[in-house]
Amino acid sequence: MSKKLTLGLFGFGVVGQGLYDIIKTKKLNLEIKRFAIKNPEKKRTLPLDLFTTKADDLLDDPEINTIVELIDDAEAAFEIVSKALKTGKNVVSANKKMIANHLEELVDIQQAYGTSLLYEGAVCGSIPIIRNLEEYYDNELLHSVSGIFNGSSNYILSKIFNEHLDYDTALKHAQNLGFAETDPTLDVGGFDAKFKLAIVASHAYGLYVQPSNILNIGIDKLSDYDVRFAREKKYKIKLVPTAKEIGNERVILYVIPKFVTEKSILYAVENEYNGVVVQAAFADQQFFYGKGAGGHPTGSAVLSDITALRYDYRYEYKKHLAATQLVHSNNHKITVYLRYNDEAVIEKLNFIKVSERFYAREFKYVIGDINLESLIANKELLAADDSFVVEVD
Amino acid sequence: MSKKLTLGLFGFGVVGQGLYDIIKTKKLNLEIKRFAIKNPEKKRTLPLDLFTTKADDLLDDPEINTIVELIDDAEAAFEIVSKALKTGKNVVSANKKMIANHLEELVDIQQAYGTSLLYEGAVCGSIPIIRNLEEYYDNELLHSVSGIFNGSSNYILSKIFNEHLDYDTALKHAQNLGFAETDPTLDVGGFDAKFKLAIVASHAYGLYVQPSNILNIGIDKLSDYDVRFAREKKYKIKLVPTAKEIGNERVILYVIPKFVTEKSILYAVENEYNGVVVQAAFADQQFFYGKGAGGHPTGSAVLSDITALRYDYRYEYKKHLAATQLVHSNNHKITVYLRYNDEAVIEKLNFIKVSERFYAREFKYVIGDINLESLIANKELLAADDSFVVEVD
């Protein structure tokens, strides 16, 4: 039978309001007792006694057995979540940055205090990918996990490729719809996708990898030349995080824009949608698809996590305990298209093999094989040069 | 830590061979001890002492703690599976007919004997839909589950719509590729999809429904007229099983061919692929996609179930225990296109509302609203008339 949950929520935005509405109308054996908010001046749609500005009003309330954390600030979120877990409350969070940066510590706290932290909403909106990696795919059998993890970037790329908007206009559209923040760097710089990839890597392969050790190249340097180049070859460009296992020993992780052909299942993933491709031994591709950006998809995943806590569901992190452990490595060759400005960049980058080179006054590119480590070592150089990098299959 | 499993397999076809190969090469803490087969004369690719024709050589072997059942005969499979569960062995099966017909009894046996039966391979090949319904979607929040559950029918329909083959040629292609049996009735008659739907309904809504109480209309009466009609409207026809919840009280289940427009995510599911659409409150569509027919997709799901048994995973059937229970009902209005020959059929069928009617010497159809109960009551009449029914959205 299910356990009655009494919830305390941090944050009252679209997701919080939506959760409140749905919990009121459905027989879910759940009750929201109180919301902790930052700004007491803001007008609220619910009675004022449901709100407090003091975190401890929720964290110290013995009636509240479950905390739902929905705030932006990753460090404040970590304080709240770790305190809640240490005082015997289970927690649901959708804060990918906080989880990616503190995962190992959060797992230790869960194990030490016997509490459960669920975060399906942190990765790919409503797609239940964490659960499926955790429960369904043995790491020995999992070749790769990749896909479209960031709805904002994908929305921008769709507008550029399907509606011929330029980058800046497309970004503005995304911001107007609430799919991208005022400072869009987290999304278009590939950071958001990287945080999600680090979490995915953990549940896929039993690894803790600090996001700072994972290469992320975003779409923010995309130029009309790159778009024209892709169009001529009938490619689209998608921002694709990739986790793959090599030789049963190493796991490679990176976030790079990618040329995607019509044959790829990601080609048809448009706008704010996310799609995750799982390649497993003996199976062909598995594909999971759903909305990735906006409040509702996240809310749906958060609600699923809450309902699972009624049955004391917890991630077991089995793969972290396995006898033979895979290790993270950046020593891996990939093929890239690199548009650049300064010839010095090419010299520094140390391509293993160059298969194509084009030179005109305003548009120069190289296609060739390069080691991930070299891209990481020269990340600042690439940024300073306004270079754009795209993976070629 | 994972438990070492010693497996006994019933059946040695593509799946059995594939499992053997992969278990040998991967470090999965699994060992196959023996295969039970029907025909001792057949040449085998493995040493003879791995095979026996006596079921009890596996069932009575105390070293074997896990049975994998991969035979065709549903009643023989039920004998094997129930005996295994009663003697303390966990079981993995992919036999949808057996499971759909005996689910309630099998759940009782599992609960009485504390053993676990997993059957992800029985529904939609490698797509982990049973697990996701069981674990991730609360029944209160689940509006509907539908999709393409039968790879053979879908392959035939794809060949007809994309390559302009006629039905008989397309069926032969499917048979040559091993996607359809010599007697294709189970597939093209919608029975296979119905067994899967009954299993899905159980994990989605906590209901036991006998397959004989669910309407299944297949694609075997599809004519060139129907194909032409669909093409003119830019529809494809897909065989779509549907489970949906009405008013938090009733669950409607049926398998009927459906006109699908380009806007539907099922439109692009072609050939032997399966796709499952989950509509949940607060989430938009979730879509799961993967190969549905052939040995490997099934093998992959079977292997995932086996690896899960190392951690004593079991379906909890939580939704069956919930306080408020949904009930199955066929009292539900749907809109259909009905191509018919004999006017008497129309009179008998008792349409609630007719919105379109066409009459020519060789091609007559009606589009209108009808109760599912009326289609069920007149199923034999429709078959005798060579009528074809398609759901209209």
mmCIF file of N, CA, C and O in Angstrom, chain B residues 20-72:
data_model
loop_
_atom_site.group_PDB
_atom_site.id
_atom_site.type_symbol
_atom_site.label_atom_id
_atom_site.label_comp_id
_atom_site.label_asym_id
_atom_site.label_seq_id
_atom_site.Cartn_x
_atom_site.Cartn_y
_atom_site.Cartn_z
ATOM 1 N N TYR B 20 22.696 -17.358 -25.347
ATOM 2 C CA TYR B 20 23.870 -18.176 -25.042
ATOM 3 C C TYR B 20 25.154 -17.448 -25.437
ATOM 4 O O TYR B 20 26.106 -17.349 -24.652
ATOM 5 N N ASP B 21 25.146 -16.899 -26.658
ATOM 6 C CA ASP B 21 26.346 -16.218 -27.160
ATOM 7 C C ASP B 21 26.721 -15.030 -26.286
ATOM 8 O O ASP B 21 27.891 -14.827 -25.947
ATOM 9 N N ILE B 22 25.723 -14.237 -25.942
ATOM 10 C CA ILE B 22 26.043 -13.001 -25.236
ATOM 11 C C ILE B 22 26.427 -13.267 -23.784
ATOM 12 O O ILE B 22 27.313 -12.624 -23.231
ATOM 13 N N ILE B 23 25.801 -14.276 -23.178
ATOM 14 C CA ILE B 23 26.115 -14.602 -21.789
ATOM 15 C C ILE B 23 27.545 -15.150 -21.679
ATOM 16 O O ILE B 23 28.237 -14.937 -20.692
ATOM 17 N N LYS B 24 28.007 -15.824 -22.735
ATOM 18 C CA LYS B 24 29.387 -16.341 -22.733
ATOM 19 C C LYS B 24 30.425 -15.236 -22.759
ATOM 20 O O LYS B 24 31.492 -15.346 -22.181
ATOM 21 N N THR B 25 30.113 -14.135 -23.497
ATOM 22 C CA THR B 25 31.153 -13.126 -23.722
ATOM 23 C C THR B 25 31.136 -11.993 -22.695
ATOM 24 O O THR B 25 32.107 -11.266 -22.585
ATOM 25 N N LYS B 26 30.031 -11.821 -21.979
ATOM 26 C CA LYS B 26 29.939 -10.683 -21.073
ATOM 27 C C LYS B 26 30.035 -11.146 -19.621
ATOM 28 O O LYS B 26 29.613 -12.257 -19.278
ATOM 29 N N LYS B 27 30.546 -10.262 -18.776
ATOM 30 C CA LYS B 27 30.644 -10.597 -17.356
ATOM 31 C C LYS B 27 29.332 -10.233 -16.660
ATOM 32 O O LYS B 27 29.196 -9.162 -16.094
ATOM 33 N N LEU B 28 28.360 -11.131 -16.733
ATOM 34 C CA LEU B 28 27.023 -10.788 -16.246
ATOM 35 C C LEU B 28 26.634 -11.574 -15.002
ATOM 36 O O LEU B 28 25.537 -11.409 -14.476
ATOM 37 N N ASN B 29 27.538 -12.443 -14.529
ATOM 38 C CA ASN B 29 27.215 -13.273 -13.371
ATOM 39 C C ASN B 29 26.029 -14.208 -13.678
ATOM 40 O O ASN B 29 25.182 -14.452 -12.836
ATOM 41 N N LEU B 30 26.023 -14.716 -14.898
ATOM 42 C CA LEU B 30 24.964 -15.617 -15.354
ATOM 43 C C LEU B 30 25.597 -16.845 -15.990
ATOM 44 O O LEU B 30 26.647 -16.751 -16.615
ATOM 45 N N GLU B 31 24.908 -17.983 -15.856
ATOM 46 C CA GLU B 31 25.380 -19.184 -16.529
ATOM 47 C C GLU B 31 24.168 -19.963 -17.055
ATOM 48 O O GLU B 31 23.185 -20.131 -16.334
ATOM 49 N N ILE B 32 24.235 -20.400 -18.298
ATOM 50 C CA ILE B 32 23.172 -21.259 -18.821
ATOM 51 C C ILE B 32 23.585 -22.709 -18.590
ATOM 52 O O ILE B 32 24.611 -23.153 -19.102
ATOM 53 N N LYS B 33 22.785 -23.440 -17.816
ATOM 54 C CA LYS B 33 23.164 -24.827 -17.529
ATOM 55 C C LYS B 33 22.623 -25.789 -18.576
ATOM 56 O O LYS B 33 23.313 -26.699 -19.009
ATOM 57 N N ARG B 34 21.376 -25.572 -19.004
ATOM 58 C CA ARG B 34 20.780 -26.556 -19.910
ATOM 59 C C ARG B 34 19.595 -25.990 -20.679
ATOM 60 O O ARG B 34 18.901 -25.104 -20.203
ATOM 61 N N PHE B 35 19.380 -26.551 -21.865
ATOM 62 C CA PHE B 35 18.219 -26.213 -22.694
ATOM 63 C C PHE B 35 17.274 -27.411 -22.760
ATOM 64 O O PHE B 35 17.728 -28.534 -23.010
ATOM 65 N N ALA B 36 15.979 -27.178 -22.581
ATOM 66 C CA ALA B 36 14.991 -28.234 -22.847
ATOM 67 C C ALA B 36 14.402 -27.999 -24.234
ATOM 68 O O ALA B 36 13.956 -26.886 -24.545
ATOM 69 N N ILE B 37 14.439 -29.012 -25.073
ATOM 70 C CA ILE B 37 13.974 -28.889 -26.459
ATOM 71 C C ILE B 37 12.950 -29.968 -26.760
ATOM 72 O O ILE B 37 12.826 -30.954 -26.030
ATOM 73 N N LYS B 38 12.204 -29.780 -27.843
ATOM 74 C CA LYS B 38 11.165 -30.733 -28.207
ATOM 75 C C LYS B 38 11.719 -31.807 -29.125
ATOM 76 O O LYS B 38 11.428 -32.977 -28.975
ATOM 77 N N ASN B 39 12.533 -31.390 -30.078
ATOM 78 C CA ASN B 39 12.970 -32.308 -31.122
ATOM 79 C C ASN B 39 14.447 -32.671 -30.978
ATOM 80 O O ASN B 39 15.326 -31.870 -31.285
ATOM 81 N N PRO B 40 14.730 -33.906 -30.502
ATOM 82 C CA PRO B 40 16.127 -34.284 -30.269
ATOM 83 C C PRO B 40 16.887 -34.569 -31.571
ATOM 84 O O PRO B 40 18.101 -34.687 -31.565
ATOM 85 N N GLU B 41 16.169 -34.676 -32.681
ATOM 86 C CA GLU B 41 16.793 -35.036 -33.960
ATOM 87 C C GLU B 41 17.479 -33.840 -34.614
ATOM 88 O O GLU B 41 18.434 -33.977 -35.360
ATOM 89 N N LYS B 42 16.943 -32.635 -34.329
ATOM 90 C CA LYS B 42 17.477 -31.425 -34.971
ATOM 91 C C LYS B 42 18.965 -31.240 -34.687
ATOM 92 O O LYS B 42 19.424 -31.474 -33.575
ATOM 93 N N LYS B 43 19.706 -30.800 -35.702
ATOM 94 C CA LYS B 43 21.130 -30.486 -35.486
ATOM 95 C C LYS B 43 21.259 -29.267 -34.579
ATOM 96 O O LYS B 43 20.545 -28.286 -34.737
ATOM 97 N N ARG B 44 22.178 -29.314 -33.638
ATOM 98 C CA ARG B 44 22.388 -28.193 -32.717
ATOM 99 C C ARG B 44 23.804 -27.661 -32.887
ATOM 100 O O ARG B 44 24.726 -28.408 -33.195
ATOM 101 N N THR B 45 23.966 -26.393 -32.611
ATOM 102 C CA THR B 45 25.275 -25.767 -32.767
ATOM 103 C C THR B 45 26.114 -25.868 -31.496
ATOM 104 O O THR B 45 27.239 -25.408 -31.441
ATOM 105 N N LEU B 46 25.520 -26.466 -30.454
ATOM 106 C CA LEU B 46 26.232 -26.552 -29.177
ATOM 107 C C LEU B 46 26.370 -28.020 -28.766
ATOM 108 O O LEU B 46 25.661 -28.875 -29.278
ATOM 109 N N PRO B 47 27.265 -28.328 -27.810
ATOM 110 C CA PRO B 47 27.449 -29.717 -27.377
ATOM 111 C C PRO B 47 26.127 -30.361 -26.944
ATOM 112 O O PRO B 47 25.290 -29.710 -26.303
ATOM 113 N N LEU B 48 25.959 -31.632 -27.270
ATOM 114 C CA LEU B 48 24.681 -32.327 -27.029
ATOM 115 C C LEU B 48 24.280 -32.400 -25.560
ATOM 116 O O LEU B 48 23.091 -32.403 -25.241
ATOM 117 N N ASP B 49 25.272 -32.451 -24.643
ATOM 118 C CA ASP B 49 24.896 -32.597 -23.228
ATOM 119 C C ASP B 49 24.273 -31.329 -22.649
ATOM 120 O O ASP B 49 23.811 -31.323 -21.512
ATOM 121 N N LEU B 50 24.253 -30.264 -23.432
ATOM 122 C CA LEU B 50 23.526 -29.059 -23.003
ATOM 123 C C LEU B 50 22.025 -29.193 -23.226
ATOM 124 O O LEU B 50 21.253 -28.346 -22.791
ATOM 125 N N PHE B 51 21.586 -30.259 -23.917
ATOM 126 C CA PHE B 51 20.177 -30.378 -24.284
ATOM 127 C C PHE B 51 19.517 -31.566 -23.615
ATOM 128 O O PHE B 51 20.142 -32.591 -23.370
ATOM 129 N N THR B 52 18.221 -31.400 -23.333
ATOM 130 C CA THR B 52 17.422 -32.523 -22.864
ATOM 131 C C THR B 52 16.022 -32.362 -23.443
ATOM 132 O O THR B 52 15.618 -31.250 -23.781
ATOM 133 N N THR B 53 15.294 -33.461 -23.551
ATOM 134 C CA THR B 53 13.902 -33.343 -23.993
ATOM 135 C C THR B 53 12.950 -33.400 -22.807
ATOM 136 O O THR B 53 11.745 -33.270 -22.962
ATOM 137 N N LYS B 54 13.493 -33.617 -21.599
ATOM 138 C CA LYS B 54 12.621 -33.761 -20.418
ATOM 139 C C LYS B 54 12.559 -32.453 -19.634
ATOM 140 O O LYS B 54 13.543 -32.001 -19.055
ATOM 141 N N ALA B 55 11.366 -31.878 -19.563
ATOM 142 C CA ALA B 55 11.162 -30.627 -18.836
ATOM 143 C C ALA B 55 11.680 -30.746 -17.405
ATOM 144 O O ALA B 55 12.312 -29.829 -16.871
ATOM 145 N N ASP B 56 11.431 -31.909 -16.768
ATOM 146 C CA ASP B 56 11.776 -32.036 -15.357
ATOM 147 C C ASP B 56 13.278 -32.056 -15.106
ATOM 148 O O ASP B 56 13.721 -31.792 -13.987
ATOM 149 N N ASP B 57 14.060 -32.370 -16.145
ATOM 150 C CA ASP B 57 15.514 -32.276 -15.967
ATOM 151 C C ASP B 57 15.917 -30.843 -15.590
ATOM 152 O O ASP B 57 16.911 -30.622 -14.905
ATOM 153 N N LEU B 58 15.131 -29.875 -16.028
ATOM 154 C CA LEU B 58 15.396 -28.484 -15.641
ATOM 155 C C LEU B 58 14.632 -28.112 -14.372
ATOM 156 O O LEU B 58 15.195 -27.552 -13.431
ATOM 157 N N LEU B 59 13.338 -28.470 -14.378
ATOM 158 C CA LEU B 59 12.474 -28.023 -13.282
ATOM 159 C C LEU B 59 12.857 -28.652 -11.943
ATOM 160 O O LEU B 59 12.671 -28.047 -10.891
ATOM 161 N N ASP B 60 13.395 -29.880 -11.974
ATOM 162 C CA ASP B 60 13.766 -30.554 -10.725
ATOM 163 C C ASP B 60 15.230 -30.373 -10.364
ATOM 164 O O ASP B 60 15.695 -30.908 -9.356
ATOM 165 N N ASP B 61 15.970 -29.639 -11.158
ATOM 166 C CA ASP B 61 17.395 -29.436 -10.882
ATOM 167 C C ASP B 61 17.563 -28.308 -9.859
ATOM 168 O O ASP B 61 17.267 -27.145 -10.147
ATOM 169 N N PRO B 62 18.017 -28.659 -8.645
ATOM 170 C CA PRO B 62 18.095 -27.623 -7.599
ATOM 171 C C PRO B 62 19.131 -26.539 -7.910
ATOM 172 O O PRO B 62 19.041 -25.438 -7.370
ATOM 173 N N GLU B 63 20.094 -26.867 -8.758
ATOM 174 C CA GLU B 63 21.102 -25.851 -9.111
ATOM 175 C C GLU B 63 20.532 -24.737 -9.978
ATOM 176 O O GLU B 63 21.005 -23.605 -9.960
ATOM 177 N N ILE B 64 19.527 -25.106 -10.793
ATOM 178 C CA ILE B 64 18.913 -24.108 -11.666
ATOM 179 C C ILE B 64 17.953 -23.252 -10.837
ATOM 180 O O ILE B 64 16.972 -23.754 -10.301
ATOM 181 N N ASN B 65 18.282 -21.966 -10.707
ATOM 182 C CA ASN B 65 17.395 -21.104 -9.909
ATOM 183 C C ASN B 65 16.508 -20.209 -10.759
ATOM 184 O O ASN B 65 15.659 -19.488 -10.248
ATOM 185 N N THR B 66 16.702 -20.244 -12.081
ATOM 186 C CA THR B 66 15.953 -19.342 -12.956
ATOM 187 C C THR B 66 15.575 -20.048 -14.258
ATOM 188 O O THR B 66 16.440 -20.647 -14.906
ATOM 189 N N ILE B 67 14.300 -19.975 -14.610
ATOM 190 C CA ILE B 67 13.821 -20.605 -15.842
ATOM 191 C C ILE B 67 13.510 -19.523 -16.881
ATOM 192 O O ILE B 67 12.885 -18.512 -16.564
ATOM 193 N N VAL B 68 13.989 -19.744 -18.107
ATOM 194 C CA VAL B 68 13.653 -18.841 -19.206
ATOM 195 C C VAL B 68 12.811 -19.627 -20.198
ATOM 196 O O VAL B 68 13.280 -20.628 -20.749
ATOM 197 N N GLU B 69 11.572 -19.189 -20.380
ATOM 198 C CA GLU B 69 10.618 -19.967 -21.185
ATOM 199 C C GLU B 69 10.441 -19.281 -22.533
ATOM 200 O O GLU B 69 9.982 -18.148 -22.605
ATOM 201 N N LEU B 70 10.826 -19.968 -23.603
ATOM 202 C CA LEU B 70 10.797 -19.360 -24.934
ATOM 203 C C LEU B 70 10.134 -20.266 -25.969
ATOM 204 O O LEU B 70 10.578 -20.341 -27.114
ATOM 205 N N ILE B 71 9.079 -20.993 -25.555
ATOM 206 C CA ILE B 71 8.438 -21.901 -26.509
ATOM 207 C C ILE B 71 7.146 -21.288 -27.047
ATOM 208 O O ILE B 71 6.624 -20.325 -26.492
ATOM 209 N N ASP B 72 6.628 -21.853 -28.138
ATOM 210 C CA ASP B 72 5.445 -21.286 -28.785
ATOM 211 C C ASP B 72 4.138 -21.652 -28.091
ATOM 212 O O ASP B 72 3.263 -20.829 -27.922
#
